[in-house]
Tab-separated table of C-alpha atoms in Angstrom:
chain	number	residue	atom	x	y	z
A	1	UNK	CA	18.577	-84.792	92.159
A	2	UNK	CA	18.112	-81.880	94.538
A	3	UNK	CA	15.825	-78.994	93.647
A	4	UNK	CA	16.719	-75.377	94.356
A	5	UNK	CA	13.841	-72.944	94.835
A	6	UNK	CA	14.547	-69.230	94.335
A	7	UNK	CA	11.984	-66.427	94.494
A	8	UNK	CA	12.454	-63.596	92.007
A	9	UNK	CA	10.771	-60.350	91.077
A	10	UNK	CA	10.369	-58.798	87.643
A	11	UNK	CA	9.443	-55.124	87.275
A	12	UNK	CA	7.520	-54.093	84.204
A	13	UNK	CA	5.625	-50.897	83.411
A	14	UNK	CA	5.003	-50.144	87.094
A	15	UNK	CA	3.956	-53.732	87.866
A	16	UNK	CA	5.858	-55.966	90.240
A	17	UNK	CA	5.647	-59.597	89.121
A	18	UNK	CA	6.652	-62.086	91.806
A	19	UNK	CA	7.920	-65.444	90.632
A	20	UNK	CA	9.721	-68.612	91.664
A	21	UNK	CA	12.461	-70.455	89.808
A	22	UNK	CA	13.034	-74.134	90.528
A	23	UNK	CA	16.236	-75.597	89.147
A	24	UNK	CA	18.499	-78.614	89.481
A	25	UNK	CA	20.952	-78.296	92.351
A	26	UNK	CA	23.711	-79.604	90.149
A	27	UNK	CA	23.607	-79.035	86.423
A	28	UNK	CA	26.005	-79.917	83.620
A	29	UNK	CA	25.062	-76.813	81.640
A	30	UNK	CA	22.171	-74.577	80.635
A	31	UNK	CA	18.781	-76.264	81.163
A	32	UNK	CA	15.574	-76.040	79.202
A	33	UNK	CA	12.997	-73.853	80.964
A	34	UNK	CA	9.318	-74.596	81.532
A	35	UNK	CA	7.089	-71.587	82.280
A	36	UNK	CA	4.111	-72.727	84.368
A	37	UNK	CA	0.928	-70.658	84.371
A	38	UNK	CA	-1.366	-71.439	87.293
A	39	UNK	CA	-5.150	-71.815	87.182
A	40	UNK	CA	-7.883	-69.397	88.232
A	41	UNK	CA	-7.892	-68.559	91.959
A	42	UNK	CA	-4.452	-70.160	92.231
A	43	UNK	CA	-0.993	-68.743	92.738
A	44	UNK	CA	2.576	-69.458	91.683
A	45	UNK	CA	3.280	-71.988	94.419
A	46	UNK	CA	0.027	-73.961	94.325
A	47	UNK	CA	0.239	-77.564	95.449
A	48	UNK	CA	-0.092	-79.325	92.076
A	49	UNK	CA	2.167	-76.835	90.334
A	50	UNK	CA	4.825	-77.207	93.002
A	51	UNK	CA	4.732	-81.007	92.801
A	52	UNK	CA	5.007	-80.891	89.013
A	53	UNK	CA	7.828	-78.349	89.077
A	54	UNK	CA	9.830	-80.558	91.405
A	55	UNK	CA	9.198	-83.609	89.234
A	56	UNK	CA	10.251	-81.812	86.046
A	57	UNK	CA	13.462	-80.678	87.705
A	58	UNK	CA	14.223	-84.098	89.205
A	59	UNK	CA	13.252	-86.263	86.258
A	60	UNK	CA	14.321	-84.060	83.336
A	61	UNK	CA	16.887	-81.741	84.862
A	62	UNK	CA	14.917	-78.766	83.512
A	63	UNK	CA	14.357	-75.405	85.213
A	64	UNK	CA	10.765	-74.376	85.950
A	65	UNK	CA	9.420	-70.887	86.574
A	66	UNK	CA	6.024	-69.706	87.799
A	67	UNK	CA	4.667	-66.198	88.345
A	68	UNK	CA	1.557	-64.899	90.034
A	69	UNK	CA	-1.016	-63.988	87.403
A	70	UNK	CA	-2.611	-60.532	87.457
A	71	UNK	CA	-4.770	-60.086	90.590
A	72	UNK	CA	-3.670	-63.518	91.908
A	73	UNK	CA	-1.333	-64.570	94.712
A	74	UNK	CA	0.820	-61.714	95.967
A	75	UNK	CA	-0.786	-59.549	93.287
A	76	UNK	CA	-4.223	-60.107	94.939
A	77	UNK	CA	-7.131	-59.446	95.517
A	78	UNK	CA	-8.313	-62.781	94.078
A	79	UNK	CA	-8.619	-65.457	96.726
A	80	UNK	CA	-10.846	-68.509	96.414
A	81	UNK	CA	-13.785	-68.405	96.310
A	82	UNK	CA	-13.855	-64.747	95.295
A	83	UNK	CA	-15.681	-65.086	92.003
A	84	UNK	CA	-16.425	-61.372	91.729
A	85	UNK	CA	-12.783	-60.276	91.571
A	86	UNK	CA	-12.018	-63.187	89.260
A	87	UNK	CA	-14.793	-62.255	86.879
A	88	UNK	CA	-13.708	-58.616	86.948
A	89	UNK	CA	-10.300	-59.691	85.660
A	90	UNK	CA	-11.862	-60.859	82.407
A	91	UNK	CA	-13.662	-57.568	81.898
A	92	UNK	CA	-10.492	-55.498	81.970
A	93	UNK	CA	-9.673	-54.788	78.333
A	94	UNK	CA	-5.912	-55.266	78.728
A	95	UNK	CA	-5.873	-58.468	80.783
A	96	UNK	CA	-4.546	-60.751	78.032
A	97	UNK	CA	-1.959	-58.311	76.732
A	98	UNK	CA	-0.675	-57.497	80.212
A	99	UNK	CA	-0.344	-61.147	81.049
A	100	UNK	CA	1.538	-61.939	77.838
A	101	UNK	CA	3.841	-58.980	78.509
A	102	UNK	CA	4.402	-60.162	82.103
A	103	UNK	CA	5.487	-63.575	80.850
A	104	UNK	CA	7.672	-62.082	78.152
A	105	UNK	CA	9.413	-59.801	80.670
A	106	UNK	CA	9.894	-62.832	82.913
A	107	UNK	CA	11.372	-64.789	80.040
A	108	UNK	CA	13.682	-61.850	79.197
A	109	UNK	CA	14.958	-61.831	82.775
A	110	UNK	CA	15.402	-65.597	83.090
A	111	UNK	CA	17.111	-65.849	79.708
A	112	UNK	CA	19.946	-63.749	81.152
A	113	UNK	CA	20.777	-66.503	83.657
A	114	UNK	CA	23.681	-68.722	82.573
A	115	UNK	CA	21.808	-71.772	83.927
A	116	UNK	CA	18.944	-71.278	81.433
A	117	UNK	CA	18.983	-72.412	77.804
A	118	UNK	CA	16.738	-69.773	76.237
A	119	UNK	CA	16.618	-71.796	73.029
A	120	UNK	CA	14.579	-74.502	74.755
A	121	UNK	CA	11.583	-72.914	76.470
A	122	UNK	CA	8.177	-74.511	77.038
A	123	UNK	CA	4.923	-73.134	78.385
A	124	UNK	CA	2.652	-75.274	80.591
A	125	UNK	CA	-0.726	-73.994	81.734
A	126	UNK	CA	-4.197	-75.461	82.099
A	127	UNK	CA	-7.579	-73.802	82.564
A	128	UNK	CA	-6.756	-70.106	83.243
A	129	UNK	CA	-3.198	-71.095	82.364
A	130	UNK	CA	-4.517	-71.842	78.870
A	131	UNK	CA	-6.817	-68.813	78.772
A	132	UNK	CA	-3.638	-66.734	79.164
A	133	UNK	CA	-1.439	-69.275	77.420
A	134	UNK	CA	-3.082	-69.257	73.993
A	135	UNK	CA	-2.310	-65.576	73.269
A	136	UNK	CA	1.133	-65.913	74.849
A	137	UNK	CA	2.199	-69.003	72.916
A	138	UNK	CA	0.756	-67.530	69.708
A	139	UNK	CA	2.789	-64.347	70.187
A	140	UNK	CA	6.072	-65.612	71.620
A	141	UNK	CA	8.408	-67.443	69.235
A	142	UNK	CA	10.824	-68.319	72.052
A	143	UNK	CA	8.215	-70.793	73.347
A	144	UNK	CA	8.997	-73.987	71.445
A	145	UNK	CA	6.563	-76.448	73.083
A	146	UNK	CA	3.279	-75.933	74.956
A	147	UNK	CA	1.096	-78.012	77.238
A	148	UNK	CA	-2.437	-76.621	77.336
A	149	UNK	CA	-5.974	-77.733	78.121
A	150	UNK	CA	-8.938	-77.767	80.505
A	151	UNK	CA	-10.176	-74.876	78.417
A	152	UNK	CA	-12.245	-74.329	75.325
A	153	UNK	CA	-14.659	-72.185	73.385
A	154	UNK	CA	-17.796	-73.005	75.380
A	155	UNK	CA	-18.863	-73.220	78.999
A	156	UNK	CA	-21.564	-72.039	81.375
A	157	UNK	CA	-19.914	-68.705	82.173
A	158	UNK	CA	-20.937	-65.670	80.161
A	159	UNK	CA	-17.293	-64.620	80.014
A	160	UNK	CA	-16.400	-67.604	77.847
A	161	UNK	CA	-17.711	-65.989	74.688
A	162	UNK	CA	-15.348	-63.004	74.883
A	163	UNK	CA	-12.380	-65.197	75.669
A	164	UNK	CA	-13.347	-67.642	72.922
A	165	UNK	CA	-13.352	-64.834	70.385
A	166	UNK	CA	-9.767	-64.015	71.262
A	167	UNK	CA	-8.727	-67.671	71.357
A	168	UNK	CA	-10.347	-68.365	67.985
A	169	UNK	CA	-8.242	-65.620	66.458
A	170	UNK	CA	-4.983	-66.662	68.107
A	171	UNK	CA	-5.051	-70.469	68.330
A	172	UNK	CA	-4.359	-70.873	64.586
A	173	UNK	CA	-1.164	-68.832	65.068
A	174	UNK	CA	0.234	-71.421	67.477
A	175	UNK	CA	2.622	-73.586	65.518
A	176	UNK	CA	4.834	-75.242	68.135
A	177	UNK	CA	4.156	-78.800	69.369
A	178	UNK	CA	1.143	-78.847	71.726
A	179	UNK	CA	-0.088	-81.436	74.211
A	180	UNK	CA	-3.693	-80.651	75.163
A	181	UNK	CA	-5.621	-82.101	78.128
A	182	UNK	CA	-9.380	-82.521	78.194
A	183	UNK	CA	-11.513	-83.648	81.113
A	184	UNK	CA	-14.354	-85.673	79.619
A	185	UNK	CA	-16.933	-84.361	82.105
A	186	UNK	CA	-15.570	-80.816	82.424
A	187	UNK	CA	-18.326	-78.644	83.882
A	188	UNK	CA	-16.511	-75.342	83.299
A	189	UNK	CA	-15.409	-75.822	79.708
A	190	UNK	CA	-17.638	-78.066	77.682
A	191	UNK	CA	-15.972	-80.996	75.954
A	192	UNK	CA	-17.029	-80.015	72.449
A	193	UNK	CA	-15.658	-76.506	72.894
A	194	UNK	CA	-12.359	-77.932	74.124
A	195	UNK	CA	-12.192	-80.144	71.021
A	196	UNK	CA	-12.914	-77.074	68.901
A	197	UNK	CA	-10.091	-75.104	70.522
A	198	UNK	CA	-7.701	-78.029	70.004
A	199	UNK	CA	-8.892	-78.288	66.420
A	200	UNK	CA	-8.069	-74.624	65.842
A	201	UNK	CA	-4.508	-74.865	67.194
A	202	UNK	CA	-2.315	-74.382	64.143
A	203	UNK	CA	0.404	-76.859	65.135
A	204	UNK	CA	0.923	-79.934	63.007
A	205	UNK	CA	2.478	-81.744	65.955
A	206	UNK	CA	-0.320	-81.797	68.521
A	207	UNK	CA	-1.862	-84.370	70.835
A	208	UNK	CA	-5.064	-84.487	72.852
A	209	UNK	CA	-5.303	-86.616	75.996
A	210	UNK	CA	-8.751	-86.974	77.524
A	211	UNK	CA	-9.460	-88.353	80.977
A	212	UNK	CA	-12.800	-89.033	82.633
A	213	UNK	CA	-13.952	-86.685	85.360
A	214	UNK	CA	-14.712	-83.066	86.157
A	215	UNK	CA	-12.606	-79.947	85.565
A	216	UNK	CA	-10.623	-80.393	88.760
A	217	UNK	CA	-10.058	-84.124	88.405
A	218	UNK	CA	-7.173	-84.373	85.939
A	219	UNK	CA	-4.867	-87.053	87.409
A	220	UNK	CA	-1.855	-84.913	88.292
A	221	UNK	CA	0.841	-87.587	88.265
A	222	UNK	CA	-0.344	-88.970	84.931
A	223	UNK	CA	-0.443	-85.461	83.458
A	224	UNK	CA	3.123	-84.948	84.621
A	225	UNK	CA	4.178	-88.271	83.073
A	226	UNK	CA	2.543	-87.283	79.782
A	227	UNK	CA	4.198	-83.860	79.965
A	228	UNK	CA	7.599	-85.466	80.453
A	229	UNK	CA	7.022	-87.924	77.609
A	230	UNK	CA	6.011	-85.012	75.383
A	231	UNK	CA	8.801	-82.581	76.325
A	232	UNK	CA	11.710	-84.988	76.461
A	233	UNK	CA	12.006	-85.945	72.765
A	234	UNK	CA	11.280	-82.365	71.671
A	235	UNK	CA	14.041	-80.909	73.869
A	236	UNK	CA	16.345	-83.882	73.666
A	237	UNK	CA	20.014	-83.327	74.354
A	238	UNK	CA	22.863	-85.012	76.140
A	239	UNK	CA	22.035	-83.062	79.303
A	240	UNK	CA	18.844	-84.939	79.997
A	241	UNK	CA	18.351	-87.682	82.536
B	1	UNK	CA	15.909	-109.435	75.487
B	2	UNK	CA	15.459	-112.007	72.732
B	3	UNK	CA	12.026	-112.649	71.257
B	4	UNK	CA	10.806	-116.137	70.412
B	5	UNK	CA	8.199	-116.446	67.660
B	6	UNK	CA	6.078	-119.604	67.560
B	7	UNK	CA	3.224	-120.301	65.153
B	8	UNK	CA	0.247	-122.144	66.623
B	9	UNK	CA	-3.101	-123.429	65.451
B	10	UNK	CA	-6.367	-123.579	67.367
B	11	UNK	CA	-9.220	-125.784	66.151
B	12	UNK	CA	-12.766	-124.702	66.966
B	13	UNK	CA	-16.100	-125.850	65.560
B	14	UNK	CA	-14.544	-126.974	62.285
B	15	UNK	CA	-12.488	-123.779	61.955
B	16	UNK	CA	-8.715	-123.735	61.914
B	17	UNK	CA	-7.394	-120.538	63.515
B	18	UNK	CA	-3.738	-119.854	62.750
B	19	UNK	CA	-1.846	-117.748	65.235
B	20	UNK	CA	1.575	-116.601	66.365
B	21	UNK	CA	2.893	-116.334	69.904
B	22	UNK	CA	5.793	-114.009	70.631
B	23	UNK	CA	7.433	-114.432	74.010
B	24	UNK	CA	10.566	-113.520	75.917
B	25	UNK	CA	13.437	-115.898	75.244
B	26	UNK	CA	14.249	-116.001	78.920
B	27	UNK	CA	11.528	-115.469	81.482
B	28	UNK	CA	11.525	-115.507	85.269
B	29	UNK	CA	7.972	-116.868	85.409
B	30	UNK	CA	4.553	-116.657	83.785
B	31	UNK	CA	4.133	-113.486	81.681
B	32	UNK	CA	1.124	-111.288	81.076
B	33	UNK	CA	-0.374	-111.879	77.634
B	34	UNK	CA	-1.482	-109.285	75.090
B	35	UNK	CA	-3.903	-110.470	72.411
B	36	UNK	CA	-3.457	-108.358	69.277
B	37	UNK	CA	-6.305	-108.093	66.782
B	38	UNK	CA	-5.208	-106.838	63.350
B	39	UNK	CA	-7.005	-104.304	61.170
B	40	UNK	CA	-9.155	-104.822	58.078
B	41	UNK	CA	-7.294	-106.362	55.112
B	42	UNK	CA	-4.435	-107.205	57.471
B	43	UNK	CA	-3.168	-110.461	58.914
B	44	UNK	CA	-1.575	-111.747	62.102
B	45	UNK	CA	1.984	-110.858	61.134
B	46	UNK	CA	1.404	-107.401	59.633
B	47	UNK	CA	4.341	-105.031	59.817
B	48	UNK	CA	3.090	-102.663	62.535
B	49	UNK	CA	1.692	-105.480	64.645
B	50	UNK	CA	4.936	-107.407	64.428
B	51	UNK	CA	6.991	-104.366	65.439
B	52	UNK	CA	4.698	-103.698	68.392
B	53	UNK	CA	4.698	-107.346	69.479
B	54	UNK	CA	8.473	-107.377	69.558
B	55	UNK	CA	8.581	-104.114	71.513
B	56	UNK	CA	6.073	-105.355	74.094
B	57	UNK	CA	8.093	-108.518	74.591
B	58	UNK	CA	11.416	-106.707	74.791
B	59	UNK	CA	10.360	-103.746	76.897
B	60	UNK	CA	7.778	-105.365	79.195
B	61	UNK	CA	8.684	-109.039	79.111
B	62	UNK	CA	5.089	-109.847	78.143
B	63	UNK	CA	3.894	-112.517	75.710
B	64	UNK	CA	1.914	-111.379	72.661
B	65	UNK	CA	-0.440	-113.435	70.505
B	66	UNK	CA	-2.111	-112.633	67.195
B	67	UNK	CA	-4.518	-114.676	65.081
B	68	UNK	CA	-5.815	-114.269	61.564
B	69	UNK	CA	-9.314	-112.818	61.679
B	70	UNK	CA	-12.119	-114.542	59.792
B	71	UNK	CA	-11.524	-114.406	56.022
B	72	UNK	CA	-8.137	-112.711	56.566
B	73	UNK	CA	-4.547	-113.940	56.204
B	74	UNK	CA	-4.336	-117.724	55.946
B	75	UNK	CA	-8.117	-117.811	56.373
B	76	UNK	CA	-8.541	-115.791	53.107
B	77	UNK	CA	-10.013	-114.707	50.740
B	78	UNK	CA	-9.581	-111.090	51.869
B	79	UNK	CA	-6.517	-109.491	50.367
B	80	UNK	CA	-6.068	-105.766	49.927
B	81	UNK	CA	-7.695	-104.094	48.138
B	82	UNK	CA	-10.532	-106.632	47.981
B	83	UNK	CA	-13.313	-104.494	49.369
B	84	UNK	CA	-16.049	-106.821	48.207
B	85	UNK	CA	-14.930	-109.780	50.319
B	86	UNK	CA	-14.273	-107.429	53.224
B	87	UNK	CA	-17.729	-105.933	53.020
B	88	UNK	CA	-19.287	-109.382	52.760
B	89	UNK	CA	-17.698	-110.265	56.103
B	90	UNK	CA	-19.862	-107.659	57.839
B	91	UNK	CA	-23.029	-109.023	56.280
B	92	UNK	CA	-22.559	-112.500	57.698
B	93	UNK	CA	-24.834	-112.639	60.738
B	94	UNK	CA	-22.397	-114.585	62.911
B	95	UNK	CA	-19.196	-112.638	62.206
B	96	UNK	CA	-18.902	-110.981	65.620
B	97	UNK	CA	-19.811	-114.065	67.610
B	98	UNK	CA	-17.448	-116.300	65.628
B	99	UNK	CA	-14.615	-113.870	66.120
B	100	UNK	CA	-15.202	-113.596	69.874
B	101	UNK	CA	-15.327	-117.397	70.077
B	102	UNK	CA	-12.102	-117.671	68.072
B	103	UNK	CA	-10.323	-115.390	70.498
B	104	UNK	CA	-11.782	-117.164	73.506
B	105	UNK	CA	-10.631	-120.547	72.176
B	106	UNK	CA	-7.206	-119.031	71.557
B	107	UNK	CA	-7.113	-117.702	75.092
B	108	UNK	CA	-8.163	-121.103	76.434
B	109	UNK	CA	-5.284	-122.758	74.581
B	110	UNK	CA	-2.641	-120.189	75.540
B	111	UNK	CA	-3.748	-120.183	79.174
B	112	UNK	CA	-2.627	-123.821	79.388
B	113	UNK	CA	0.980	-122.785	78.711
B	114	UNK	CA	3.096	-122.526	81.858
B	115	UNK	CA	4.775	-119.401	80.425
B	116	UNK	CA	1.458	-117.480	80.371
B	117	UNK	CA	-0.134	-115.763	83.364
B	118	UNK	CA	-3.811	-116.084	82.476
B	119	UNK	CA	-4.697	-113.677	85.274
B	120	UNK	CA	-3.073	-110.807	83.372
B	121	UNK	CA	-4.463	-110.702	79.847
B	122	UNK	CA	-4.920	-107.591	77.683
B	123	UNK	CA	-6.560	-107.074	74.317
B	124	UNK	CA	-5.083	-104.627	71.782
B	125	UNK	CA	-6.858	-103.909	68.519
B	126	UNK	CA	-7.539	-100.818	66.429
B	127	UNK	CA	-9.964	-100.224	63.560
B	128	UNK	CA	-11.269	-103.714	62.675
B	129	UNK	CA	-9.435	-104.846	65.803
B	130	UNK	CA	-11.857	-102.636	67.733
B	131	UNK	CA	-14.866	-103.598	65.627
B	132	UNK	CA	-14.210	-107.165	66.824
B	133	UNK	CA	-12.690	-106.077	70.108
B	134	UNK	CA	-15.675	-104.286	71.611
B	135	UNK	CA	-17.893	-107.410	71.743
B	136	UNK	CA	-14.943	-109.562	72.806
B	137	UNK	CA	-13.799	-107.338	75.667
B	138	UNK	CA	-17.405	-106.846	76.778
B	139	UNK	CA	-17.937	-110.618	76.922
B	140	UNK	CA	-14.609	-111.921	78.227
B	141	UNK	CA	-13.812	-111.291	81.898
B	142	UNK	CA	-10.300	-112.713	81.532
B	143	UNK	CA	-9.385	-109.589	79.543
B	144	UNK	CA	-8.305	-107.121	82.221
B	145	UNK	CA	-7.097	-104.191	80.082
B	146	UNK	CA	-7.900	-103.115	76.519
B	147	UNK	CA	-6.377	-100.775	73.958
B	148	UNK	CA	-8.936	-99.800	71.337
B	149	UNK	CA	-9.622	-97.047	68.823
B	150	UNK	CA	-9.614	-95.850	65.200
B	151	UNK	CA	-13.262	-96.856	65.258
B	152	UNK	CA	-16.590	-95.313	66.130
B	153	UNK	CA	-20.296	-95.065	65.516
B	154	UNK	CA	-20.150	-93.083	62.285
B	155	UNK	CA	-18.315	-93.174	58.980
B	156	UNK	CA	-18.893	-93.091	55.242
B	157	UNK	CA	-19.518	-96.831	54.887
B	158	UNK	CA	-23.085	-98.064	54.992
B	159	UNK	CA	-21.920	-100.996	57.130
B	160	UNK	CA	-21.050	-98.698	60.019
B	161	UNK	CA	-24.663	-98.417	61.140
B	162	UNK	CA	-25.078	-102.141	61.756
B	163	UNK	CA	-21.785	-102.389	63.560
B	164	UNK	CA	-22.552	-99.256	65.581
B	165	UNK	CA	-25.798	-100.792	66.780
B	166	UNK	CA	-23.897	-103.747	68.178
B	167	UNK	CA	-21.165	-101.563	69.652
B	168	UNK	CA	-23.700	-99.255	71.293
B	169	UNK	CA	-25.175	-102.242	73.086
B	170	UNK	CA	-21.874	-103.738	74.160
B	171	UNK	CA	-19.522	-100.822	74.879
B	172	UNK	CA	-21.277	-100.020	78.186
B	173	UNK	CA	-20.532	-103.585	79.337
B	174	UNK	CA	-16.786	-102.991	79.054
B	175	UNK	CA	-15.529	-102.251	82.541
B	176	UNK	CA	-11.777	-102.899	82.371
B	177	UNK	CA	-9.272	-100.066	81.898
B	178	UNK	CA	-9.321	-98.827	78.286
B	179	UNK	CA	-6.873	-96.706	76.302
B	180	UNK	CA	-8.581	-95.410	73.151
B	181	UNK	CA	-6.860	-93.885	70.103
B	182	UNK	CA	-8.509	-91.363	67.797
B	183	UNK	CA	-7.118	-89.944	64.571
B	184	UNK	CA	-8.322	-86.348	64.391
B	185	UNK	CA	-8.859	-86.464	60.622
B	186	UNK	CA	-10.025	-90.075	60.363
B	187	UNK	CA	-11.800	-90.498	57.048
B	188	UNK	CA	-13.167	-93.975	57.798
B	189	UNK	CA	-14.565	-93.366	61.253
B	190	UNK	CA	-15.668	-89.817	61.910
B	191	UNK	CA	-14.175	-88.125	64.945
B	192	UNK	CA	-17.485	-87.411	66.638
B	193	UNK	CA	-18.566	-91.044	66.322
B	194	UNK	CA	-15.272	-92.171	67.833
B	195	UNK	CA	-15.842	-89.807	70.764
B	196	UNK	CA	-19.335	-91.243	71.140
B	197	UNK	CA	-18.020	-94.823	71.225
B	198	UNK	CA	-15.403	-93.842	73.819
B	199	UNK	CA	-18.105	-92.061	75.793
B	200	UNK	CA	-20.199	-95.252	75.851
B	201	UNK	CA	-17.391	-97.479	77.125
B	202	UNK	CA	-18.452	-98.401	80.650
B	203	UNK	CA	-14.989	-98.323	82.222
B	204	UNK	CA	-14.246	-95.729	84.870
B	205	UNK	CA	-10.539	-95.982	84.092
B	206	UNK	CA	-10.339	-94.907	80.462
B	207	UNK	CA	-8.187	-92.570	78.403
B	208	UNK	CA	-8.484	-91.088	74.938
B	209	UNK	CA	-5.389	-90.067	72.979
B	210	UNK	CA	-5.999	-88.140	69.772
B	211	UNK	CA	-3.387	-87.492	67.097
B	212	UNK	CA	-3.658	-85.414	63.943
B	213	UNK	CA	-3.922	-87.218	60.631
B	214	UNK	CA	-5.929	-89.739	58.687
B	215	UNK	CA	-7.052	-93.241	59.680
B	216	UNK	CA	-3.783	-94.842	58.670
B	217	UNK	CA	-1.516	-92.216	60.202
B	218	UNK	CA	-1.433	-93.116	63.899
B	219	UNK	CA	2.232	-92.752	64.898
B	220	UNK	CA	3.080	-96.385	65.625
B	221	UNK	CA	6.011	-95.912	67.974
B	222	UNK	CA	4.138	-93.336	70.038
B	223	UNK	CA	1.108	-95.629	70.221
B	224	UNK	CA	3.354	-98.410	71.458
B	225	UNK	CA	4.876	-96.096	74.081
B	226	UNK	CA	1.399	-95.092	75.251
B	227	UNK	CA	0.360	-98.759	75.322
B	228	UNK	CA	3.347	-99.635	77.477
B	229	UNK	CA	2.722	-96.699	79.818
B	230	UNK	CA	-0.907	-97.818	80.133
B	231	UNK	CA	-0.316	-101.566	80.576
B	232	UNK	CA	2.677	-101.442	82.884
B	233	UNK	CA	1.093	-99.998	86.046
B	234	UNK	CA	-2.069	-102.048	85.535
B	235	UNK	CA	-0.153	-105.344	85.278
B	236	UNK	CA	2.657	-104.345	87.598
B	237	UNK	CA	4.661	-107.100	89.232
B	238	UNK	CA	8.247	-107.896	90.063
B	239	UNK	CA	8.617	-109.700	86.747
B	240	UNK	CA	8.479	-106.544	84.675
B	241	UNK	CA	11.390	-104.765	83.130
């Protein structure tokens, strides 16, 4: 199945949010949509995200959308390894709320497309994609399934505590099915704190998959396979491959 | 694909070990073999084990074998809810070694069958199947993949400590790929102790899948799917479905 890639732009409250929509070249009808939030220092078309987007389109026939997070990608100035600008992001008081609003405006815009089934929307984001994803998924009832992980309440960075406070308040409000990835030797988010975040997620239907290795060593193809196995039965319909 | 079910008996050191072999009705050549160890108070043809055996045969074309554990099934006297006889099993000094030897004798016998590929053998056992499985997999190099879980170093039973001591010594000797299941609210083996056992498994290629719910609430069909997804690439050959 061919994959169409279309850039888009959403305007919201003076912000320009650049995004990409990947979709099946030929589709029998409206497709489920997976919103993909990239990791820290990444951008909407990062290598792993791009590979996964293409696989989700080809193997499931779903549409996939990614946007640049605040201060990332075309919204700079964060470029690896610019830790100062990255850290500054977490000290802005409105970072979480802006990011949730950016995603919600994006979802509003994409829901208007006839190719998108706005009743079947998932969010997928690890690491910073979960730091932003927890408040988003907690707040947005249109998101029916979420894949989260590589994130938790504890880690070596001093910023973790502030983020953990927000996550602790919002994780229990997540009620949709959640697949959560943990790297057993994660050096950025300690294992126990990741278990604690998973424990706090309010969903009855949740799964934790742990793999050996450091934060950056999640096996991408296996994570995609697990994502597909998790999404497919929860979005099942005659349209799927 | 049709499934053939054949009872067998292995004699070892005065013990009679009753077993069942499930295999594909039609096979293109020798099949991988999955040894399935049942849980406490169970027996070789328990409902979940039988369903999984049939699925592994049908979906992978593998052979599956189960035996009655010591004092279980046809080797009585343990019948649910006979906790006294069950507890007594763990106070016999040779329980682990007898059980490993029983499985090894079973594997010897099945390896002589032309339908079995003795180079591709897996062990699958949860709860008591892991209590016996850890020493077995650690000791038996013919076992190339293992699925373990619902077990760990800590729990409410006073017997756990003795078993944990043995597991702590032997888990690091396991080096084959391991898929490990944890029930998040396991009341028989505490979550943290299950994580600790997984942590001690020596394999580089290991995975932990955690599901919500109590000890007995592992979703069986999902566990079978995960087992298949784990075994298939590690035993891949042209013979597989």
